[in-house]
PDB file of C-alpha atoms in Angstrom:
ATOM      1  CA  MET A   1      93.679 171.317  60.853  1.00 38.00           C
ATOM      2  CA  THR A   2      93.214 169.921  57.327  1.00 41.00           C
ATOM      3  CA  GLY A   3      94.042 171.646  54.058  1.00 41.00           C
ATOM      4  CA  GLY A   4      94.585 174.977  55.852  1.00 42.00           C
ATOM      5  CA  THR A   5      91.041 175.158  57.235  1.00 43.00           C
ATOM      6  CA  THR A   6      90.333 176.173  60.829  1.00 46.00           C
ATOM      7  CA  VAL A   7      87.432 173.711  61.066  1.00 45.00           C
ATOM      8  CA  THR A   8      88.408 170.814  63.342  1.00 58.00           C
ATOM      9  CA  PRO A   9      85.349 169.250  65.025  1.00 66.00           C
ATOM     10  CA  THR A  10      86.213 165.867  66.466  1.00 88.00           C
ATOM     11  CA  LEU A  11      84.367 162.613  65.948  1.00 93.00           C
ATOM     12  CA  ALA A  12      83.045 162.877  69.513  1.00 94.00           C
ATOM     13  CA  GLN A  13      81.632 166.337  68.769  1.00 95.00           C
ATOM     14  CA  ALA A  14      80.075 165.110  65.541  1.00 96.00           C
ATOM     15  CA  ARG A  15      78.434 162.216  67.379  1.00 96.00           C
ATOM     16  CA  ARG A  16      76.980 164.587  69.979  1.00 96.00           C
ATOM     17  CA  ARG A  17      75.524 166.799  67.273  1.00 97.00           C
ATOM     18  CA  VAL A  18      74.130 163.854  65.336  1.00 98.00           C
ATOM     19  CA  ALA A  19      72.542 162.527  68.536  1.00 98.00           C
ATOM     20  CA  ARG A  20      70.413 165.689  68.850  1.00 97.00           C
ATOM     21  CA  THR A  21      68.179 164.453  66.027  1.00 98.00           C
ATOM     22  CA  ASP A  22      65.130 162.350  66.905  1.00 98.00           C
ATOM     23  CA  TRP A  23      66.168 159.370  64.785  1.00 98.00           C
ATOM     24  CA  GLU A  24      62.958 157.439  65.376  1.00 97.00           C
ATOM     25  CA  ALA A  25      60.938 160.349  64.010  1.00 97.00           C
ATOM     26  CA  LEU A  26      63.415 160.813  61.171  1.00 98.00           C
ATOM     27  CA  ALA A  27      63.059 157.144  60.161  1.00 97.00           C
ATOM     28  CA  ALA A  28      59.279 157.536  60.088  1.00 96.00           C
ATOM     29  CA  ALA A  29      59.593 160.631  57.879  1.00 96.00           C
ATOM     30  CA  LEU A  30      61.933 158.761  55.541  1.00 96.00           C
ATOM     31  CA  ASP A  31      59.331 156.006  55.244  1.00 94.00           C
ATOM     32  CA  GLU A  32      56.686 158.568  54.354  1.00 92.00           C
ATOM     33  CA  HIS A  33      58.571 160.977  52.113  1.00 93.00           C
ATOM     34  CA  GLY A  34      61.972 159.508  51.207  1.00 94.00           C
ATOM     35  CA  SER A  35      63.751 162.459  52.857  1.00 96.00           C
ATOM     36  CA  ALA A  36      63.923 164.010  56.329  1.00 97.00           C
ATOM     37  CA  PRO A  37      65.878 166.850  57.991  1.00 98.00           C
ATOM     38  CA  THR A  38      68.344 166.516  60.845  1.00 98.00           C
ATOM     39  CA  GLU A  39      69.104 168.951  63.622  1.00 98.00           C
ATOM     40  CA  GLN A  40      72.083 171.309  63.201  1.00 98.00           C
ATOM     41  CA  LEU A  41      75.297 169.461  62.358  1.00 97.00           C
ATOM     42  CA  LEU A  42      77.659 172.384  61.642  1.00 97.00           C
ATOM     43  CA  THR A  43      77.970 175.933  62.959  1.00 96.00           C
ATOM     44  CA  PRO A  44      77.777 178.875  60.528  1.00 97.00           C
ATOM     45  CA  ALA A  45      81.547 179.420  60.899  1.00 96.00           C
ATOM     46  CA  GLU A  46      82.234 175.764  60.104  1.00 96.00           C
ATOM     47  CA  CYS A  47      79.925 176.010  57.092  1.00 97.00           C
ATOM     48  CA  ALA A  48      81.822 179.054  55.810  1.00 97.00           C
ATOM     49  CA  ASP A  49      85.166 177.290  56.232  1.00 96.00           C
ATOM     50  CA  LEU A  50      83.928 174.217  54.374  1.00 97.00           C
ATOM     51  CA  ALA A  51      82.514 176.304  51.513  1.00 98.00           C
ATOM     52  CA  ALA A  52      85.897 178.075  51.259  1.00 97.00           C
ATOM     53  CA  LEU A  53      87.578 174.723  50.599  1.00 97.00           C
ATOM     54  CA  TYR A  54      86.164 174.875  47.075  1.00 97.00           C
ATOM     55  CA  GLU A  55      89.052 177.221  46.282  1.00 97.00           C
ATOM     56  CA  LYS A  56      91.629 174.569  47.245  1.00 97.00           C
ATOM     57  CA  PRO A  57      91.825 172.238  44.208  1.00 95.00           C
ATOM     58  CA  GLU A  58      94.492 170.078  45.871  1.00 96.00           C
ATOM     59  CA  LEU A  59      91.767 168.697  48.185  1.00 97.00           C
ATOM     60  CA  PHE A  60      89.766 167.235  45.286  1.00 98.00           C
ATOM     61  CA  ARG A  61      90.245 164.400  42.826  1.00 97.00           C
ATOM     62  CA  THR A  62      88.068 165.877  40.071  1.00 96.00           C
ATOM     63  CA  THR A  63      85.689 168.704  39.152  1.00 97.00           C
ATOM     64  CA  VAL A  64      82.427 168.087  37.298  1.00 96.00           C
ATOM     65  CA  ASP A  65      80.977 170.798  35.040  1.00 95.00           C
ATOM     66  CA  LEU A  66      77.239 170.061  34.982  1.00 95.00           C
ATOM     67  CA  ALA A  67      76.593 171.923  31.716  1.00 94.00           C
ATOM     68  CA  ARG A  68      79.359 170.031  29.914  1.00 93.00           C
ATOM     69  CA  HIS A  69      77.706 166.714  30.761  1.00 88.00           C
ATOM     70  CA  ARG A  70      74.183 168.078  30.252  1.00 90.00           C
ATOM     71  CA  PHE A  71      73.378 167.451  33.919  1.00 92.00           C
ATOM     72  CA  GLY A  72      72.264 171.053  34.499  1.00 96.00           C
ATOM     73  CA  SER A  73      74.426 174.092  35.260  1.00 97.00           C
ATOM     74  CA  GLY A  74      77.009 174.654  37.986  1.00 95.00           C
ATOM     75  CA  GLU A  75      79.901 172.637  39.400  1.00 96.00           C
ATOM     76  CA  TYR A  76      80.757 170.125  42.037  1.00 97.00           C
ATOM     77  CA  ARG A  77      84.023 168.606  43.202  1.00 98.00           C
ATOM     78  CA  TYR A  78      84.816 165.159  44.589  1.00 97.00           C
ATOM     79  CA  PHE A  79      87.134 165.122  47.577  1.00 98.00           C
ATOM     80  CA  THR A  80      90.106 162.774  47.661  1.00 97.00           C
ATOM     81  CA  HIS A  81      90.166 160.050  50.331  1.00 95.00           C
ATOM     82  CA  ASP A  82      92.130 162.484  52.524  1.00 96.00           C
ATOM     83  CA  LEU A  83      88.905 164.080  53.760  1.00 96.00           C
ATOM     84  CA  PRO A  84      88.817 167.312  55.764  1.00 95.00           C
ATOM     85  CA  ALA A  85      88.228 166.587  59.448  1.00 93.00           C
ATOM     86  CA  PRO A  86      84.578 167.759  59.627  1.00 94.00           C
ATOM     87  CA  VAL A  87      83.622 165.751  56.541  1.00 96.00           C
ATOM     88  CA  ALA A  88      85.203 162.543  57.836  1.00 96.00           C
ATOM     89  CA  ALA A  89      83.737 163.053  61.318  1.00 96.00           C
ATOM     90  CA  LEU A  90      80.188 163.673  60.117  1.00 97.00           C
ATOM     91  CA  ARG A  91      80.270 160.709  57.754  1.00 97.00           C
ATOM     92  CA  ALA A  92      81.496 158.394  60.512  1.00 97.00           C
ATOM     93  CA  ALA A  93      78.952 159.710  63.017  1.00 98.00           C
ATOM     94  CA  LEU A  94      75.996 159.419  60.638  1.00 98.00           C
ATOM     95  CA  TYR A  95      76.629 155.909  59.294  1.00 98.00           C
ATOM     96  CA  PRO A  96      75.571 153.966  62.436  1.00 98.00           C
ATOM     97  CA  ARG A  97      72.427 156.105  62.715  1.00 98.00           C
ATOM     98  CA  LEU A  98      71.422 155.358  59.136  1.00 98.00           C
ATOM     99  CA  LEU A  99      72.356 151.679  59.229  1.00 98.00           C
ATOM    100  CA  PRO A 100      69.202 150.449  61.040  1.00 98.00           C
ATOM    101  CA  VAL A 101      67.007 152.196  58.457  1.00 98.00           C
ATOM    102  CA  ALA A 102      69.008 150.703  55.595  1.00 98.00           C
ATOM    103  CA  ARG A 103      68.671 147.192  57.033  1.00 98.00           C
ATOM    104  CA  ASP A 104      64.968 147.653  57.750  1.00 97.00           C
ATOM    105  CA  TRP A 105      64.297 148.810  54.192  1.00 97.00           C
ATOM    106  CA  ALA A 106      66.260 145.876  52.774  1.00 97.00           C
ATOM    107  CA  ALA A 107      64.221 143.430  54.884  1.00 97.00           C
ATOM    108  CA  ARG A 108      60.924 144.902  53.711  1.00 96.00           C
ATOM    109  CA  LEU A 109      62.000 144.747  50.073  1.00 96.00           C
ATOM    110  CA  GLY A 110      63.440 141.243  50.378  1.00 95.00           C
ATOM    111  CA  ARG A 111      66.917 142.424  49.421  1.00 96.00           C
ATOM    112  CA  PRO A 112      70.349 141.541  50.808  1.00 95.00           C
ATOM    113  CA  ALA A 113      71.698 143.854  53.524  1.00 97.00           C
ATOM    114  CA  PRO A 114      75.473 143.732  52.938  1.00 96.00           C
ATOM    115  CA  TRP A 115      76.332 146.659  55.216  1.00 98.00           C
ATOM    116  CA  PRO A 116      78.493 145.741  58.252  1.00 98.00           C
ATOM    117  CA  ASP A 117      78.416 147.617  61.550  1.00 97.00           C
ATOM    118  CA  SER A 118      81.641 149.427  60.657  1.00 96.00           C
ATOM    119  CA  LEU A 119      81.834 152.083  57.937  1.00 97.00           C
ATOM    120  CA  GLU A 120      85.500 151.221  57.466  1.00 96.00           C
ATOM    121  CA  GLU A 121      84.672 147.578  56.743  1.00 97.00           C
ATOM    122  CA  TRP A 122      81.918 148.578  54.316  1.00 98.00           C
ATOM    123  CA  LEU A 123      84.301 150.846  52.406  1.00 97.00           C
ATOM    124  CA  GLU A 124      86.849 148.032  52.279  1.00 97.00           C
ATOM    125  CA  ARG A 125      84.204 145.885  50.588  1.00 97.00           C
ATOM    126  CA  CYS A 126      83.526 148.686  48.108  1.00 97.00           C
ATOM    127  CA  HIS A 127      87.232 148.939  47.293  1.00 97.00           C
ATOM    128  CA  ALA A 128      87.572 145.166  46.898  1.00 97.00           C
ATOM    129  CA  ALA A 129      84.722 145.317  44.367  1.00 96.00           C
ATOM    130  CA  GLY A 130      86.507 147.996  42.350  1.00 96.00           C
ATOM    131  CA  GLN A 131      84.664 150.979  43.855  1.00 97.00           C
ATOM    132  CA  ASP A 132      87.732 152.710  45.243  1.00 96.00           C
ATOM    133  CA  ARG A 133      87.254 156.389  44.400  1.00 96.00           C
ATOM    134  CA  ALA A 134      86.047 158.901  46.994  1.00 96.00           C
ATOM    135  CA  ALA A 135      82.439 160.028  46.496  1.00 96.00           C
ATOM    136  CA  GLN A 136      82.146 162.906  49.007  1.00 97.00           C
ATOM    137  CA  ILE A 137      81.061 166.042  47.190  1.00 97.00           C
ATOM    138  CA  LEU A 138      81.327 169.792  47.603  1.00 98.00           C
ATOM    139  CA  LEU A 139      78.790 171.517  45.355  1.00 98.00           C
ATOM    140  CA  ARG A 140      78.678 175.122  44.170  1.00 98.00           C
ATOM    141  CA  TYR A 141      75.830 176.789  42.289  1.00 98.00           C
ATOM    142  CA  GLY A 142      75.608 180.396  41.133  1.00 98.00           C
ATOM    143  CA  GLU A 143      72.725 182.435  39.770  1.00 98.00           C
ATOM    144  CA  GLY A 144      70.900 180.463  37.085  1.00 98.00           C
ATOM    145  CA  ASP A 145      72.496 177.122  38.018  1.00 98.00           C
ATOM    146  CA  TRP A 146      70.528 173.944  38.661  1.00 98.00           C
ATOM    147  CA  ASN A 147      70.984 170.174  38.888  1.00 97.00           C
ATOM    148  CA  ALA A 148      68.959 167.676  36.873  1.00 96.00           C
ATOM    149  CA  LEU A 149      67.123 164.826  38.587  1.00 95.00           C
ATOM    150  CA  HIS A 150      69.477 161.892  39.119  1.00 94.00           C
ATOM    151  CA  ARG A 151      70.688 159.134  41.461  1.00 93.00           C
ATOM    152  CA  ASP A 152      74.169 158.798  42.989  1.00 91.00           C
ATOM    153  CA  VAL A 153      74.721 155.139  42.140  1.00 92.00           C
ATOM    154  CA  PHE A 154      78.364 154.489  41.271  1.00 91.00           C
ATOM    155  CA  GLY A 155      78.575 150.695  41.095  1.00 91.00           C
ATOM    156  CA  GLU A 156      77.019 147.446  42.275  1.00 94.00           C
ATOM    157  CA  LEU A 157      77.514 148.245  45.978  1.00 96.00           C
ATOM    158  CA  VAL A 158      75.104 150.941  47.129  1.00 96.00           C
ATOM    159  CA  PHE A 159      74.156 152.349  50.524  1.00 98.00           C
ATOM    160  CA  PRO A 160      70.471 153.325  50.264  1.00 97.00           C
ATOM    161  CA  LEU A 161      70.686 156.640  52.140  1.00 98.00           C
ATOM    162  CA  GLN A 162      72.828 159.751  51.877  1.00 98.00           C
ATOM    163  CA  VAL A 163      72.978 163.204  53.447  1.00 98.00           C
ATOM    164  CA  VAL A 164      73.293 166.726  52.071  1.00 98.00           C
ATOM    165  CA  VAL A 165      74.256 169.622  54.356  1.00 98.00           C
ATOM    166  CA  GLY A 166      73.482 173.238  53.477  1.00 98.00           C
ATOM    167  CA  LEU A 167      76.513 175.519  53.830  1.00 98.00           C
ATOM    168  CA  ASP A 168      74.902 178.894  53.020  1.00 98.00           C
ATOM    169  CA  ALA A 169      71.884 180.754  54.429  1.00 98.00           C
ATOM    170  CA  HIS A 170      68.837 180.562  52.180  1.00 98.00           C
ATOM    171  CA  GLY A 171      67.251 183.986  51.672  1.00 97.00           C
ATOM    172  CA  THR A 172      70.457 185.760  52.670  1.00 97.00           C
ATOM    173  CA  ASP A 173      73.291 184.199  50.675  1.00 98.00           C
ATOM    174  CA  TYR A 174      71.069 182.902  47.872  1.00 98.00           C
ATOM    175  CA  THR A 175      67.460 182.433  46.763  1.00 98.00           C
ATOM    176  CA  GLY A 176      65.916 179.532  44.894  1.00 98.00           C
ATOM    177  CA  GLY A 177      68.094 176.413  44.807  1.00 98.00           C
ATOM    178  CA  GLU A 178      65.663 174.165  46.685  1.00 98.00           C
ATOM    179  CA  PHE A 179      66.514 170.478  47.029  1.00 98.00           C
ATOM    180  CA  LEU A 180      64.142 168.488  44.830  1.00 97.00           C
ATOM    181  CA  MET A 181      62.907 164.916  45.072  1.00 95.00           C
ATOM    182  CA  VAL A 182      60.587 163.197  42.608  1.00 95.00           C
ATOM    183  CA  GLU A 183      58.934 159.874  43.368  1.00 91.00           C
ATOM    184  CA  GLN A 184      57.920 157.705  40.428  1.00 85.00           C
ATOM    185  CA  ARG A 185      54.667 156.072  41.518  1.00 75.00           C
ATOM    186  CA  PRO A 186      53.366 152.923  39.792  1.00 68.00           C
ATOM    187  CA  ARG A 187      50.294 153.515  37.631  1.00 71.00           C
ATOM    188  CA  ALA A 188      50.099 157.140  38.816  1.00 74.00           C
ATOM    189  CA  GLN A 189      51.640 160.532  38.174  1.00 81.00           C
ATOM    190  CA  SER A 190      54.991 161.291  39.808  1.00 83.00           C
ATOM    191  CA  ARG A 191      55.073 163.234  43.083  1.00 88.00           C
ATOM    192  CA  GLY A 192      57.616 165.967  43.767  1.00 92.00           C
ATOM    193  CA  THR A 193      58.811 167.722  46.906  1.00 93.00           C
ATOM    194  CA  ALA A 194      61.013 170.807  47.371  1.00 96.00           C
ATOM    195  CA  THR A 195      63.044 171.420  50.536  1.00 97.00           C
ATOM    196  CA  VAL A 196      65.037 174.483  51.564  1.00 97.00           C
ATOM    197  CA  LEU A 197      68.366 173.386  53.067  1.00 97.00           C
ATOM    198  CA  ARG A 198      68.950 175.186  56.348  1.00 98.00           C
ATOM    199  CA  GLN A 199      72.528 176.296  56.911  1.00 98.00           C
ATOM    200  CA  GLY A 200      74.412 173.671  58.905  1.00 98.00           C
ATOM    201  CA  HIS A 201      71.484 171.245  58.895  1.00 98.00           C
ATOM    202  CA  GLY A 202      71.429 167.950  57.052  1.00 98.00           C
ATOM    203  CA  LEU A 203      68.787 166.361  54.880  1.00 98.00           C
ATOM    204  CA  VAL A 204      68.768 162.561  54.790  1.00 98.00           C
ATOM    205  CA  PHE A 205      67.353 161.151  51.563  1.00 98.00           C
ATOM    206  CA  THR A 206      67.116 157.918  49.648  1.00 96.00           C
ATOM    207  CA  THR A 207      69.833 157.135  47.125  1.00 95.00           C
ATOM    208  CA  ARG A 208      67.510 155.437  44.633  1.00 94.00           C
ATOM    209  CA  ASP A 209      64.248 154.081  46.141  1.00 95.00           C
ATOM    210  CA  ARG A 210      62.297 153.411  49.327  1.00 94.00           C
ATOM    211  CA  PRO A 211      59.823 150.738  50.473  1.00 95.00           C
ATOM    212  CA  VAL A 212      56.229 151.557  49.532  1.00 92.00           C
ATOM    213  CA  PRO A 213      53.309 149.517  50.940  1.00 89.00           C
ATOM    214  CA  THR A 214      51.023 147.850  48.405  1.00 87.00           C
ATOM    215  CA  ARG A 215      48.172 145.363  48.612  1.00 85.00           C
ATOM    216  CA  ARG A 216      50.675 142.586  47.900  1.00 85.00           C
ATOM    217  CA  GLY A 217      53.322 143.698  50.379  1.00 89.00           C
ATOM    218  CA  TRP A 218      56.208 146.060  49.783  1.00 93.00           C
ATOM    219  CA  SER A 219      57.487 147.427  46.496  1.00 91.00           C
ATOM    220  CA  ALA A 220      60.392 149.765  45.657  1.00 92.00           C
ATOM    221  CA  GLY A 221      59.321 153.343  45.030  1.00 92.00           C
ATOM    222  CA  ALA A 222      61.881 154.802  42.642  1.00 94.00           C
ATOM    223  CA  MET A 223      63.100 158.311  43.511  1.00 95.00           C
ATOM    224  CA  ARG A 224      65.493 160.839  42.040  1.00 95.00           C
ATOM    225  CA  HIS A 225      66.867 164.098  43.397  1.00 97.00           C
ATOM    226  CA  GLY A 226      68.139 167.406  42.029  1.00 97.00           C
ATOM    227  CA  VAL A 227      68.313 171.157  42.701  1.00 98.00           C
ATOM    228  CA  SER A 228      65.967 173.869  41.448  1.00 98.00           C
ATOM    229  CA  THR A 229      67.327 176.958  39.707  1.00 98.00           C
ATOM    230  CA  VAL A 230      69.286 179.337  41.921  1.00 98.00           C
ATOM    231  CA  ARG A 231      67.661 182.743  41.405  1.00 98.00           C
ATOM    232  CA  SER A 232      70.325 184.877  43.090  1.00 98.00           C
ATOM    233  CA  GLY A 233      73.574 184.560  45.044  1.00 98.00           C
ATOM    234  CA  ARG A 234      75.714 181.474  45.484  1.00 98.00           C
ATOM    235  CA  ARG A 235      74.762 178.138  47.048  1.00 98.00           C
ATOM    236  CA  HIS A 236      77.215 175.608  48.521  1.00 98.00           C
ATOM    237  CA  ALA A 237      76.359 172.179  49.881  1.00 98.00           C
ATOM    238  CA  LEU A 238      78.220 169.172  51.239  1.00 98.00           C
ATOM    239  CA  GLY A 239      77.168 165.767  49.914  1.00 98.00           C
ATOM    240  CA  LEU A 240      77.886 162.743  52.132  1.00 98.00           C
ATOM    241  CA  VAL A 241      77.687 159.414  50.311  1.00 97.00           C
ATOM    242  CA  PHE A 242      78.237 156.136  52.149  1.00 97.00           C
ATOM    243  CA  HIS A 243      79.572 154.072  49.252  1.00 97.00           C
ATOM    244  CA  ASP A 244      82.568 154.818  47.058  1.00 96.00           C
ATOM    245  CA  ALA A 245      82.658 155.124  43.288  1.00 94.00           C
ATOM    246  CA  SER A 246      84.070 152.863  40.587  1.00 90.00           C
TER     247      SER A 246
END
């Protein structure tokens, strides 16, 4: 039990749930669209318990008011390094599944691939480089709230993929609030996609860009993400980032 919550899935359970996803198909979808859904990672009860953690400020290092910073409307909170058990377990279980995609993308783009096999070792490198603040996020949006298009790049060391998990039921707990991605295409108009986050399911998406085939090889297709306006209810989501912040 962490922070008073009854949610205590183990790392072994998280790995079993993560393994349900067809990761070969997911990698192909990431290549095509820059985002792709996973199978269910959390039960509805676990989602409710995680969303309830928003009311426990001692679990977080800071709260960001989107309107204050002109990022949109709504709030999100960064956890401390003392992560709740389900957050730590999911992050650890997802990293090795995402690592082959990250390395493949780096190879195609001719970039370094500094990510070791171990998440712990990668985070140690982040901390040694001055990126030593936790970047795991719990987001809350109410009616009329939204999040502007952006990238979660917090320093020189960046993992190219991240995961967002829906914690509420779309159409029941809230309407609107779709996850948005916009791809900036060279010498063409931008392309946007909107995805409804299913409760307990993850969406893997690119942190900043993805490899795009061209006549001369591969180029980096720049992408940003955000959230459309919530039309009713309240929307919570868990953001899993695989690099820490400076």
